[in-house]
Coordinates of C-alpha atoms in Angstrom, one line a residue:
Chain R
M1 CA -10.7 15.0 -46.7
D2 CA -12.7 18.2 -46.5
I3 CA -12.0 20.8 -43.8
A4 CA -15.2 20.3 -41.9
K5 CA -14.4 16.5 -41.6
I6 CA -10.9 17.4 -40.5
F7 CA -12.2 19.6 -37.7
R8 CA -14.2 16.7 -36.3
S9 CA -11.0 14.7 -35.7
D10 CA -9.4 15.5 -32.4
I11 CA -5.8 14.9 -33.5
H12 CA -6.2 16.9 -36.7
L13 CA -7.8 19.7 -34.8
K14 CA -4.9 19.8 -32.3
I15 CA -2.4 20.0 -35.1
I16 CA -4.2 22.8 -36.8
K17 CA -4.5 24.7 -33.6
F18 CA -0.8 24.3 -33.0
F19 CA 0.2 25.6 -36.4
H20 CA -2.5 28.3 -36.3
E21 CA -1.0 29.6 -33.1
N22 CA 2.6 29.2 -34.3
Q23 CA 2.3 30.1 -37.9
A24 CA 6.1 30.5 -38.4
S25 CA 6.8 27.1 -37.1
I26 CA 8.3 24.2 -39.0
D27 CA 8.5 20.9 -37.2
T28 CA 9.0 17.2 -37.7
P29 CA 6.3 14.6 -36.8
R30 CA 8.2 13.9 -33.5
G31 CA 8.3 17.7 -32.7
V32 CA 4.6 18.2 -33.4
A33 CA 3.7 15.0 -31.4
T34 CA 5.6 16.6 -28.5
W35 CA 3.8 19.9 -28.7
I36 CA 0.3 18.5 -29.0
G37 CA 0.9 15.5 -26.7
G38 CA 0.0 13.0 -29.4
E39 CA 1.2 9.6 -30.5
R40 CA 3.9 9.9 -33.1
A41 CA 2.6 7.5 -35.7
K42 CA -0.9 8.9 -35.5
V43 CA 0.4 12.5 -35.7
K44 CA 2.5 11.5 -38.8
N45 CA -0.6 10.2 -40.6
A46 CA -2.6 13.2 -39.6
L47 CA 0.1 15.6 -40.8
E48 CA 0.0 13.9 -44.3
D49 CA -3.8 14.3 -44.3
L50 CA -3.4 18.0 -43.6
V51 CA -0.8 18.3 -46.4
K52 CA -3.4 16.7 -48.8
A53 CA -5.9 19.2 -47.6
D54 CA -3.4 22.1 -48.3
I55 CA -3.5 23.2 -44.7
L56 CA 0.1 22.2 -44.2
V57 CA 3.1 22.2 -46.5
A58 CA 5.6 19.3 -46.4
H59 CA 9.3 20.1 -46.7
R60 CA 10.7 16.7 -47.6
A61 CA 14.4 15.9 -47.2
T62 CA 16.2 12.6 -47.2
S63 CA 16.5 12.4 -43.4
T64 CA 13.2 13.9 -42.3
T65 CA 10.1 15.9 -43.4
G66 CA 9.4 19.3 -41.9
Y67 CA 5.8 20.4 -41.8
S68 CA 4.7 24.1 -41.8
Y69 CA 1.4 26.0 -42.0
T70 CA -0.2 27.2 -45.2
S71 CA 0.6 30.7 -46.6
D72 CA -2.8 31.0 -48.2
D73 CA -4.4 33.9 -46.2
K74 CA -7.9 33.0 -47.4
L75 CA -7.6 29.5 -46.0
I76 CA -6.0 30.9 -42.8
S77 CA -9.0 33.2 -42.3
K78 CA -11.4 30.3 -43.0
I79 CA -9.5 28.1 -40.4
A80 CA -9.6 31.0 -37.9
K81 CA -13.4 31.2 -38.2
L82 CA -13.8 27.4 -37.8
L83 CA -11.5 27.4 -34.8
K84 CA -13.6 30.1 -33.1
K85 CA -16.6 27.9 -33.5
T86 CA -14.9 24.8 -31.9
K87 CA -15.1 24.4 -28.2
P88 CA -11.9 25.2 -26.2
A89 CA -9.9 22.1 -25.2
Chain Q
M1 CA 9.0 39.2 -13.9
E2 CA 7.2 41.8 -15.9
E3 CA 5.5 44.4 -13.8
I4 CA 3.1 46.8 -15.4
K5 CA 1.8 49.6 -13.3
T6 CA -2.0 50.0 -13.4
N7 CA -4.0 53.0 -12.5
G8 CA -4.9 51.5 -9.2
G9 CA -1.3 51.1 -8.2
N10 CA -1.2 47.3 -8.6
T11 CA 0.9 45.6 -11.3
Q12 CA -0.4 43.4 -14.0
Y13 CA 1.1 40.5 -12.1
Q14 CA -0.8 41.4 -9.0
R15 CA -4.0 41.7 -10.9
E16 CA -3.5 38.3 -12.4
L17 CA -2.6 37.0 -8.9
F18 CA -5.8 38.3 -7.4
A19 CA -7.9 37.0 -10.3
R20 CA -6.5 33.5 -9.6
L21 CA -6.9 33.9 -5.9
K22 CA -10.6 34.8 -6.3
K23 CA -11.1 31.6 -8.3
S24 CA -9.0 29.5 -6.0
I25 CA -10.8 26.3 -4.8
S26 CA -8.5 26.3 -1.8
L27 CA -9.7 29.8 -0.8
K28 CA -13.3 28.7 -1.2
R29 CA -12.6 25.7 1.1
E30 CA -11.0 27.9 3.6
E31 CA -14.0 30.1 3.6
E32 CA -16.3 27.1 4.1
C33 CA -14.1 25.6 6.9
I34 CA -13.5 28.8 8.8
G35 CA -17.0 30.0 8.0
C36 CA -18.4 26.9 9.9
I37 CA -16.8 28.2 13.0
I38 CA -17.1 32.0 12.8
Q39 CA -20.4 32.1 10.8
P40 CA -19.5 35.3 8.8
S41 CA -21.9 37.8 7.5
A42 CA -19.4 38.8 4.8
W43 CA -16.1 37.8 3.3
W44 CA -14.3 40.4 1.2
I45 CA -11.1 40.8 -0.6
I46 CA -9.5 44.1 -1.6
E47 CA -7.0 44.1 -4.5
K48 CA -5.0 47.1 -3.5
A49 CA -2.1 47.6 -1.2
N50 CA -3.2 51.2 -0.4
P51 CA -6.9 51.3 -1.0
R52 CA -8.8 54.6 -0.9
I53 CA -12.2 55.2 0.7
P54 CA -14.1 54.8 -2.7
D55 CA -12.5 51.4 -3.1
L56 CA -13.7 50.3 0.3
K57 CA -17.2 51.6 -0.3
K58 CA -17.3 49.5 -3.4
V59 CA -16.3 46.3 -1.6
I60 CA -18.5 46.9 1.4
S61 CA -21.5 47.8 -0.7
C62 CA -21.2 44.5 -2.4
D63 CA -20.5 42.2 0.5
C64 CA -22.0 43.8 3.7
P65 CA -25.6 42.6 4.5
N66 CA -26.1 45.7 6.6
Y67 CA -25.2 48.2 4.0
K68 CA -28.0 50.7 3.5
G69 CA -26.8 52.6 0.5
P70 CA -24.3 55.3 -0.4
S71 CA -26.1 58.1 1.3
S72 CA -26.2 56.4 4.7
A73 CA -24.1 58.2 7.3
R74 CA -23.7 55.0 9.3
N75 CA -22.2 53.3 6.2
A76 CA -19.8 56.2 5.8
N77 CA -18.6 55.8 9.3
C78 CA -18.3 52.0 8.8
V79 CA -16.1 52.6 5.7
K80 CA -14.0 55.1 7.6
M81 CA -13.5 52.6 10.4
V82 CA -12.4 49.8 8.1
F83 CA -10.1 52.3 6.4
G84 CA -8.5 53.0 9.7
I85 CA -8.0 49.3 10.4
I86 CA -6.4 48.8 7.0
Q87 CA -3.9 51.6 7.8
K88 CA -3.0 49.8 11.0
V89 CA -2.7 46.4 9.2
R90 CA -0.3 48.1 6.6
E91 CA 2.0 48.9 9.5
T92 CA 1.8 45.7 11.6
K93 CA 1.4 43.4 8.6
A94 CA -0.5 41.1 10.9
L95 CA -4.1 39.9 11.3
T96 CA -6.1 42.6 13.1
K97 CA -9.5 42.2 14.7
F98 CA -12.2 45.0 15.0
D99 CA -15.8 45.7 16.0
C100 CA -18.0 47.4 13.5
I101 CA -20.7 50.0 14.0
Y102 CA -23.4 47.4 13.2
S103 CA -22.4 45.4 16.2
L104 CA -20.6 43.0 14.1
H105 CA -17.0 41.8 14.6
G106 CA -14.4 41.2 12.0
F107 CA -10.8 40.9 11.1
I108 CA -8.5 42.0 8.3
Y109 CA -5.6 40.0 7.1
P110 CA -2.9 41.3 4.7
I111 CA -2.0 39.4 1.5
I112 CA 1.8 39.5 1.5
Q113 CA 4.5 38.5 -0.9
G114 CA 7.9 39.0 0.5
D115 CA 7.8 42.4 2.2
K116 CA 5.0 43.8 0.1
I117 CA 1.3 43.9 0.8
Y118 CA -0.8 43.4 -2.3
G119 CA -4.3 43.4 -0.8
Y120 CA -6.4 42.4 2.1
I121 CA -8.9 39.6 3.0
G122 CA -11.5 40.6 5.5
A123 CA -14.4 39.0 7.3
C124 CA -17.4 40.3 9.3
Y125 CA -19.2 38.0 11.7
K126 CA -21.6 38.0 14.7
K127 CA -19.9 35.6 17.0
K128 CA -17.5 37.6 19.2
D129 CA -15.4 35.1 21.0
I130 CA -13.3 33.3 18.5
A131 CA -10.3 31.4 19.7
P132 CA -7.0 33.1 18.6
Q133 CA -5.9 29.6 17.4
I134 CA -8.6 29.6 14.8
L135 CA -7.4 33.0 13.5
D136 CA -3.8 31.6 13.5
I137 CA -5.0 28.7 11.5
F138 CA -6.8 31.1 9.1
A139 CA -3.6 33.2 8.7
A140 CA -1.4 30.1 8.1
F141 CA -3.9 28.6 5.7
T142 CA -4.3 31.9 3.8
D143 CA -0.5 32.3 3.5
T144 CA -0.3 28.8 2.0
I145 CA -3.0 29.5 -0.5
V146 CA -1.4 32.7 -1.6
R147 CA 1.9 31.0 -2.0
E148 CA 0.2 28.2 -4.0
V149 CA -1.5 30.7 -6.3
Q150 CA 1.8 32.6 -6.8
K151 CA 3.5 29.4 -7.8
E152 CA 0.7 28.5 -10.2
L153 CA 1.0 32.0 -11.7
E154 CA 4.7 31.8 -12.0
L155 CA 4.5 28.4 -13.7
S156 CA 1.9 29.7 -16.1
K157 CA 4.1 32.7 -16.9
L158 CA 7.1 30.5 -17.4
Y159 CA 5.1 28.2 -19.7
E160 CA 3.9 31.3 -21.7
T161 CA 7.5 32.5 -22.0
V162 CA 9.3 29.3 -22.6
R163 CA 6.9 27.5 -25.0
P164 CA 7.1 29.9 -27.9
R165 CA 10.9 30.0 -27.5
A166 CA 11.0 26.2 -27.4
I167 CA 8.9 26.0 -30.5
A168 CA 11.2 28.6 -32.2
L169 CA 14.2 26.5 -31.2
S170 CA 12.6 23.4 -32.5
T171 CA 11.9 25.2 -35.8
V172 CA 15.6 26.2 -36.0
H173 CA 16.6 22.6 -35.4
T174 CA 14.2 21.3 -38.1
V175 CA 15.5 23.9 -40.6
H176 CA 19.0 22.9 -39.8
R177 CA 18.2 19.2 -40.5
L178 CA 16.3 20.1 -43.7
I179 CA 19.1 22.2 -45.2
S180 CA 21.9 19.9 -44.0
S181 CA 20.4 16.9 -45.7
T182 CA 21.4 17.9 -49.2
L183 CA 24.7 18.8 -50.8
D184 CA 23.1 19.6 -54.2
L185 CA 23.2 23.4 -54.6
S186 CA 20.4 23.4 -57.1
E187 CA 18.1 21.8 -54.6
L188 CA 19.5 23.5 -51.5
I189 CA 19.1 27.1 -52.4
P190 CA 15.4 27.0 -53.4
R191 CA 14.8 25.0 -50.2
I192 CA 16.5 27.7 -48.1
A193 CA 14.3 30.3 -49.9
R194 CA 11.1 28.3 -49.2
L195 CA 12.0 27.8 -45.5
S196 CA 12.9 31.5 -45.1
L197 CA 9.4 32.4 -46.5
Q198 CA 7.8 30.0 -44.0
I199 CA 9.7 31.3 -41.0
M200 CA 9.2 35.0 -41.9
R201 CA 5.6 34.4 -43.1
A202 CA 6.6 36.5 -46.2
N203 CA 5.4 36.4 -49.8
R204 CA 8.7 36.5 -51.6
C205 CA 12.3 35.4 -51.0
S206 CA 15.3 35.9 -53.1
I207 CA 18.8 34.4 -52.6
K208 CA 21.7 35.9 -54.4
L209 CA 25.3 34.8 -54.4
V210 CA 28.2 37.0 -55.3
D211 CA 30.3 37.0 -58.4
S212 CA 33.3 38.7 -56.9
K213 CA 35.0 39.3 -60.3
R214 CA 32.1 41.2 -61.7
K215 CA 31.1 42.8 -58.4
I216 CA 27.6 41.7 -58.8
L217 CA 25.0 39.6 -56.9
L218 CA 23.7 36.8 -59.1
P219 CA 20.2 35.5 -58.5
K220 CA 20.2 31.8 -57.5
A221 CA 16.6 31.3 -56.4
T222 CA 13.5 33.5 -56.1
V223 CA 10.3 32.1 -54.7
D224 CA 7.1 34.3 -54.9
L225 CA 4.0 32.8 -53.4
R226 CA 1.8 35.2 -55.4
K227 CA 3.3 34.4 -58.8
K228 CA 3.8 31.2 -60.8
T229 CA 6.8 32.5 -62.6
V230 CA 9.4 35.0 -61.4
T231 CA 12.1 37.0 -63.0
L232 CA 15.6 36.6 -61.6
K233 CA 17.4 39.9 -61.3
K234 CA 21.1 40.7 -60.9
V235 CA 21.9 43.4 -58.3
K236 CA 25.0 45.5 -58.2
I237 CA 26.9 45.5 -54.9
G238 CA 25.8 48.6 -53.0
R239 CA 22.5 49.0 -54.8
H240 CA 19.1 48.2 -53.4
A241 CA 18.6 46.3 -50.1
P242 CA 20.5 43.1 -51.1
G243 CA 23.4 45.1 -52.5
K244 CA 23.6 47.3 -49.4
A245 CA 23.4 44.3 -47.1
F246 CA 26.2 42.7 -49.0
K247 CA 28.3 45.9 -49.1
Y248 CA 28.0 46.7 -45.4
G249 CA 27.9 43.1 -44.1
R250 CA 24.8 43.8 -41.9
P251 CA 21.0 43.3 -42.3
I252 CA 19.1 46.0 -44.1
R253 CA 15.5 46.3 -43.0
G254 CA 12.7 48.3 -44.3
R255 CA 8.9 48.1 -43.8
D256 CA 8.4 45.5 -46.5
Y257 CA 11.8 44.0 -46.9
L258 CA 14.6 42.4 -44.9
A259 CA 18.0 41.6 -46.5
V260 CA 20.5 39.6 -44.5
P261 CA 24.0 38.9 -45.7
L262 CA 25.4 35.3 -45.8
I263 CA 28.6 35.7 -44.0
D264 CA 31.1 32.9 -43.5
E265 CA 34.7 34.1 -43.5
D266 CA 33.7 36.4 -46.3
T267 CA 30.3 37.5 -47.4
I268 CA 29.1 35.1 -50.0
G269 CA 25.6 36.4 -50.8
V270 CA 22.4 37.8 -49.4
I271 CA 18.9 36.4 -48.5
T272 CA 16.1 38.9 -48.9
V273 CA 12.5 38.4 -47.9
Y274 CA 9.8 40.8 -49.0
D275 CA 6.1 41.5 -48.1
K276 CA 4.8 39.8 -45.0
I277 CA 1.6 37.8 -45.6
D278 CA -0.2 39.8 -42.8
R279 CA 1.1 43.0 -44.4
K280 CA 2.8 44.0 -41.1
P281 CA 6.3 45.5 -41.1
F282 CA 9.5 43.4 -40.5
T283 CA 10.6 43.8 -36.9
Q284 CA 13.9 43.5 -35.0
F285 CA 12.8 40.0 -33.9
D286 CA 12.4 39.0 -37.6
Q287 CA 15.8 40.4 -38.2
E288 CA 17.3 38.2 -35.4
I289 CA 15.5 35.1 -36.6
M290 CA 16.6 35.7 -40.3
S291 CA 20.2 36.3 -39.1
T292 CA 20.1 32.9 -37.4
M293 CA 18.7 31.3 -40.5
A294 CA 21.4 33.0 -42.6
E295 CA 24.1 31.6 -40.3
Q296 CA 22.8 28.1 -40.9
A297 CA 22.3 28.7 -44.6
V298 CA 25.8 29.9 -45.2
I299 CA 27.3 26.7 -43.7
A300 CA 25.0 24.5 -45.8
I301 CA 25.8 26.5 -49.0
K302 CA 29.6 26.4 -48.2
N303 CA 29.4 22.7 -47.7
A304 CA 27.5 22.2 -50.9
Q305 CA 30.0 24.4 -52.8
L306 CA 33.0 22.4 -51.3
Y307 CA 31.3 19.1 -52.2
K308 CA 30.7 20.4 -55.8
E309 CA 34.4 21.4 -56.0
Q310 CA 35.5 18.1 -54.7
E311 CA 33.3 16.3 -57.3
R312 CA 34.8 18.5 -60.0
L313 CA 38.3 17.6 -58.8
T314 CA 37.4 13.9 -58.7
M315 CA 35.9 14.0 -62.2
G316 CA 39.0 15.9 -63.5
S317 CA 41.3 13.2 -62.1
I318 CA 39.1 10.4 -63.6
K319 CA 39.1 12.1 -67.0
S320 CA 42.8 12.6 -66.9
L321 CA 43.3 8.9 -66.1
A322 CA 41.0 8.0 -68.9
K323 CA 43.0 10.1 -71.3
V324 CA 46.2 8.3 -70.3
L325 CA 44.6 5.0 -70.9
D326 CA 43.4 6.0 -74.3
T327 CA 47.0 6.8 -75.4
R328 CA 48.0 3.2 -74.6
A329 CA 45.9 1.9 -77.4
P330 CA 46.5 4.0 -80.5
G331 CA 44.0 3.6 -83.2
T332 CA 41.3 2.8 -80.7
Y333 CA 38.5 5.4 -80.3
V334 CA 36.2 4.9 -77.4
P335 CA 33.0 7.0 -77.6
R336 CA 33.0 7.6 -73.9
A337 CA 30.3 10.3 -73.9
S338 CA 27.7 7.9 -75.5
F339 CA 28.6 5.1 -73.2
L340 CA 28.3 7.4 -70.2
K341 CA 24.9 8.5 -71.5
I342 CA 23.8 4.9 -71.9
A343 CA 25.0 3.8 -68.5
L344 CA 23.4 6.8 -66.7
A345 CA 20.1 6.3 -68.6
M346 CA 20.1 2.7 -67.5
G347 CA 20.8 3.7 -63.9
Q348 CA 17.9 6.1 -64.0
E349 CA 15.5 3.6 -65.5
M350 CA 16.5 1.2 -62.7
H351 CA 15.9 3.9 -60.1
L352 CA 19.4 4.0 -58.6
D353 CA 19.8 6.6 -55.9
A354 CA 22.1 9.6 -56.3
E355 CA 25.1 8.0 -54.7
N356 CA 24.9 4.9 -56.9
M357 CA 24.3 7.1 -60.0
K358 CA 27.5 9.0 -59.2
S359 CA 29.5 5.7 -58.7
L360 CA 28.1 4.4 -62.1
E361 CA 29.2 7.6 -63.8
Y362 CA 32.7 7.3 -62.5
A363 CA 32.8 3.6 -63.2
A364 CA 31.6 4.2 -66.8
I365 CA 34.8 6.2 -67.4
L366 CA 37.2 4.1 -65.3
H367 CA 35.9 0.5 -65.6
D368 CA 39.0 -0.6 -67.7
A369 CA 41.5 1.5 -65.8
G370 CA 43.3 -1.7 -64.8
E371 CA 44.3 -2.4 -68.5
I372 CA 47.2 -0.1 -67.7
V373 CA 49.0 -3.1 -66.2
I374 CA 48.5 -5.3 -69.3
P375 CA 51.6 -5.2 -71.5
Y376 CA 51.2 -3.1 -74.6
K377 CA 51.9 -6.0 -77.0
L378 CA 49.1 -8.0 -75.4
L379 CA 46.6 -5.1 -75.8
T380 CA 47.5 -4.8 -79.5
K381 CA 48.0 -8.5 -80.3
P382 CA 46.0 -9.3 -83.4
S383 CA 45.8 -13.0 -82.9
K384 CA 44.1 -15.1 -80.2
L385 CA 45.5 -14.9 -76.7
T386 CA 47.2 -17.9 -75.0
G387 CA 45.8 -19.2 -71.7
K388 CA 48.6 -17.4 -69.8
E389 CA 48.0 -14.2 -71.7
Y390 CA 44.2 -14.4 -71.0
E391 CA 45.0 -14.8 -67.3
I392 CA 46.9 -11.5 -67.4
V393 CA 44.0 -9.8 -69.1
K394 CA 41.6 -11.2 -66.5
S395 CA 43.7 -9.5 -63.8
H396 CA 42.7 -6.0 -65.0
P397 CA 39.6 -5.5 -62.8
M398 CA 41.7 -6.1 -59.7
A399 CA 44.4 -3.9 -61.1
G400 CA 41.8 -1.2 -61.6
V401 CA 40.8 -1.4 -58.0
E402 CA 44.4 -1.1 -56.9
I403 CA 44.8 2.1 -58.9
I404 CA 41.8 3.9 -57.4
K405 CA 41.7 2.4 -53.9
H406 CA 43.7 5.4 -52.5
M407 CA 41.0 7.8 -53.6
K408 CA 38.4 7.7 -50.9
A409 CA 35.9 9.4 -53.0
L410 CA 35.9 6.4 -55.4
K411 CA 35.4 3.7 -52.7
S412 CA 31.9 3.0 -53.9
V413 CA 33.2 2.6 -57.5
M414 CA 35.5 -0.3 -56.6
P415 CA 32.8 -3.1 -56.6
I416 CA 31.6 -2.0 -60.0
I417 CA 35.1 -2.1 -61.5
L418 CA 36.0 -5.3 -59.7
Y419 CA 32.9 -7.3 -60.8
H420 CA 32.0 -5.8 -64.2
H421 CA 33.3 -9.0 -65.9
E422 CA 31.2 -11.3 -63.7
N423 CA 28.5 -13.2 -65.6
Y424 CA 24.9 -13.6 -64.5
D425 CA 25.3 -17.4 -64.6
G426 CA 28.5 -17.4 -62.5
S427 CA 30.9 -18.1 -65.5
G428 CA 32.7 -14.7 -65.2
Y429 CA 35.7 -13.4 -63.4
P430 CA 37.4 -12.7 -60.9
K431 CA 35.2 -14.5 -58.4
G432 CA 32.5 -16.3 -60.4
L433 CA 29.7 -14.4 -58.6
K434 CA 26.1 -15.2 -59.7
K435 CA 22.9 -13.2 -60.2
E436 CA 22.2 -10.7 -57.4
Q437 CA 25.6 -11.5 -55.8
I438 CA 26.9 -9.2 -58.5
P439 CA 26.4 -5.5 -57.5
I440 CA 23.7 -3.8 -59.7
G441 CA 26.2 -1.2 -60.9
A442 CA 28.5 -4.0 -62.1
R443 CA 25.7 -5.8 -63.8
I444 CA 24.8 -2.6 -65.7
M445 CA 28.5 -1.9 -66.5
G446 CA 28.9 -5.5 -67.7
V447 CA 26.3 -4.9 -70.4
V448 CA 27.6 -1.5 -71.3
S449 CA 31.2 -2.7 -71.4
A450 CA 30.4 -5.7 -73.6
F451 CA 28.5 -3.4 -76.0
E452 CA 31.4 -1.0 -76.0
A453 CA 33.9 -3.7 -76.8
M454 CA 31.8 -5.0 -79.7
I455 CA 31.3 -1.7 -81.5
T456 CA 34.7 -0.1 -80.8
K457 CA 37.7 -0.7 -83.1
R458 CA 40.1 -3.3 -81.6
P459 CA 43.3 -4.7 -83.1
Y460 CA 42.2 -8.3 -82.5
R461 CA 38.7 -8.0 -83.7
T462 CA 36.7 -6.4 -86.5
V463 CA 34.1 -3.7 -85.4
R464 CA 30.6 -5.0 -85.3
K465 CA 27.5 -3.1 -86.3
I466 CA 25.5 -1.5 -83.6
S467 CA 22.5 -3.6 -84.5
D468 CA 24.6 -6.8 -84.4
A469 CA 26.0 -5.8 -81.0
I470 CA 22.5 -5.2 -79.6
E471 CA 21.4 -8.6 -80.9
E472 CA 24.4 -10.2 -79.2
I473 CA 23.5 -8.6 -75.9
R474 CA 19.9 -9.9 -76.3
K475 CA 21.1 -13.4 -77.1
N476 CA 23.2 -13.5 -73.9
S477 CA 20.4 -12.3 -71.6
G478 CA 20.1 -14.7 -68.7
T479 CA 23.5 -16.3 -69.2
Q480 CA 26.2 -13.6 -69.4
F481 CA 23.8 -10.7 -68.5
D482 CA 21.0 -10.0 -66.0
P483 CA 17.7 -10.2 -68.1
K484 CA 16.3 -7.2 -66.2
V485 CA 19.4 -5.1 -67.1
V486 CA 19.2 -6.3 -70.7
H487 CA 15.6 -5.3 -70.8
V488 CA 16.5 -1.8 -69.6
F489 CA 19.4 -1.7 -72.0
L490 CA 17.2 -2.5 -75.0
S491 CA 14.8 0.2 -74.1
V492 CA 17.6 2.8 -73.6
I493 CA 19.5 1.9 -76.7
N494 CA 16.4 2.2 -78.9
R495 CA 15.9 5.8 -77.7
K496 CA 16.3 8.2 -80.5
D497 CA 18.6 10.6 -78.6
V498 CA 20.9 7.7 -77.5
Q499 CA 21.1 6.3 -81.1
Q500 CA 21.9 9.8 -82.5
A501 CA 24.6 10.5 -79.8
L502 CA 26.2 7.1 -80.5
E503 CA 26.2 7.4 -84.3
K504 CA 27.5 11.0 -84.1
E505 CA 30.4 10.0 -81.9
L506 CA 31.2 6.8 -83.8
Y507 CA 30.7 7.9 -87.4
G508 CA 30.7 11.7 -87.1
H509 CA 27.0 12.0 -88.1
S510 CA 23.6 11.0 -86.7

């Protein structure tokens, strides 16, 4: 999934915005679903898509998986530019 | 509530309040409703508790239809007059009517929160006789709108304050779950390092634990996002940021580093993060967050260390018991290391989880512990056993369970020991279980144990060659043994490393 395509999906965009605004955050699918007001199952799938696109990092443990934002500053700058172009929610 | 004084005398809060008030739909409706009755020439709002003449000029120049320009003497008089009315309203804190020099009429109403006036709403209109009840309704309506806007603003401020903290709390909770879910130190410490990097948005994290005898901090994990490989460096206590944090038992912070000690009852180590991704310096807030992280990390590390210690004790007890058993059958040599290797390799091939692997490891050493109850003369009897004697031999799995049942750590080992003589076709003992009724660990151990019995020297039987023993196992696949387990056994036993280990242990060479 390329970044431009990801930005066309509402749920993916909401997740990216959340992590871009809270770059130090690490949260579970349930936590992220709460912050962005999304359905847990859909959020979980979207989180995995974003891991594949290297936008998020998955910290997998036996009981849960924590997701956090990328540390790649070039990618972060690219996302910041794309977020500026998107219309505010 | 945060109050920042601005040049105009109003606080940041008041400025935001006025910005919202101006945009308020309720205030616009009020203008429309009251406007229908009084037909105003102008509505105006002043955002200052104590406005000056220039402030009023600015407002009136914008809103008054009769305003003729800054040089007009009449306008100057108008502004002065409004200024006088405002001074009066400041004292009375009540709606005050006036007549202006352009033969218009008007009123000024203070915007009040508690005892303080934050600004004024004014109107100028042509119609002179307005019922006082209308103005009362205006005042009550305006008060309600101001209160509504204040509540909105307070809610918004609360959201802005609480949300980041709630997100931070959720992060702490997630981190706690992530680091509590493993008791394996080799997995836990790099995980803590990676999570610390994420929380701090830093490029490098190093975790060092103390070697108190050598008074040195030993590197346990270093993660650097900028490098593929990293060098692990020891640090003397008292030297560099980690050494100082350890020595003084408090965080040591510099522009590009933050070292936080891991303190339980004693200090056990230090987490150090270096170089923020955004190149900003580490702050007091970072220090507080890392201290919270360190408090959680030290509990997880201590738990993992205690678990490791308990495992060592359990393994020590098991090995001691195995030694005692070996002394009961002199002349018998059991190549335990090779069998352990075979059993564990089979467990891995069959994708057993960590807990089942541990049980298999213990069972591989202890599966015949129950033989301790079999009389010595029976164990060493060179001839065939009688029916009664065989019954005694068959009791050894249960006896083995009796021996270990008081050790809680070995609870999961008991089914393997109890059922490792069960046969896949149901012809085994003690319960005659069939196929998948037999626990997987016991099915693996059944194959390994039979292989062990065939190639180990026993008083009642000649030793068989490894190749013959393998063939025997293959022949009994589907009857005595689970075919899937035999398949895995055959793949493991043909591995070069396994063959070499076995031959070396049995014959002293590979």
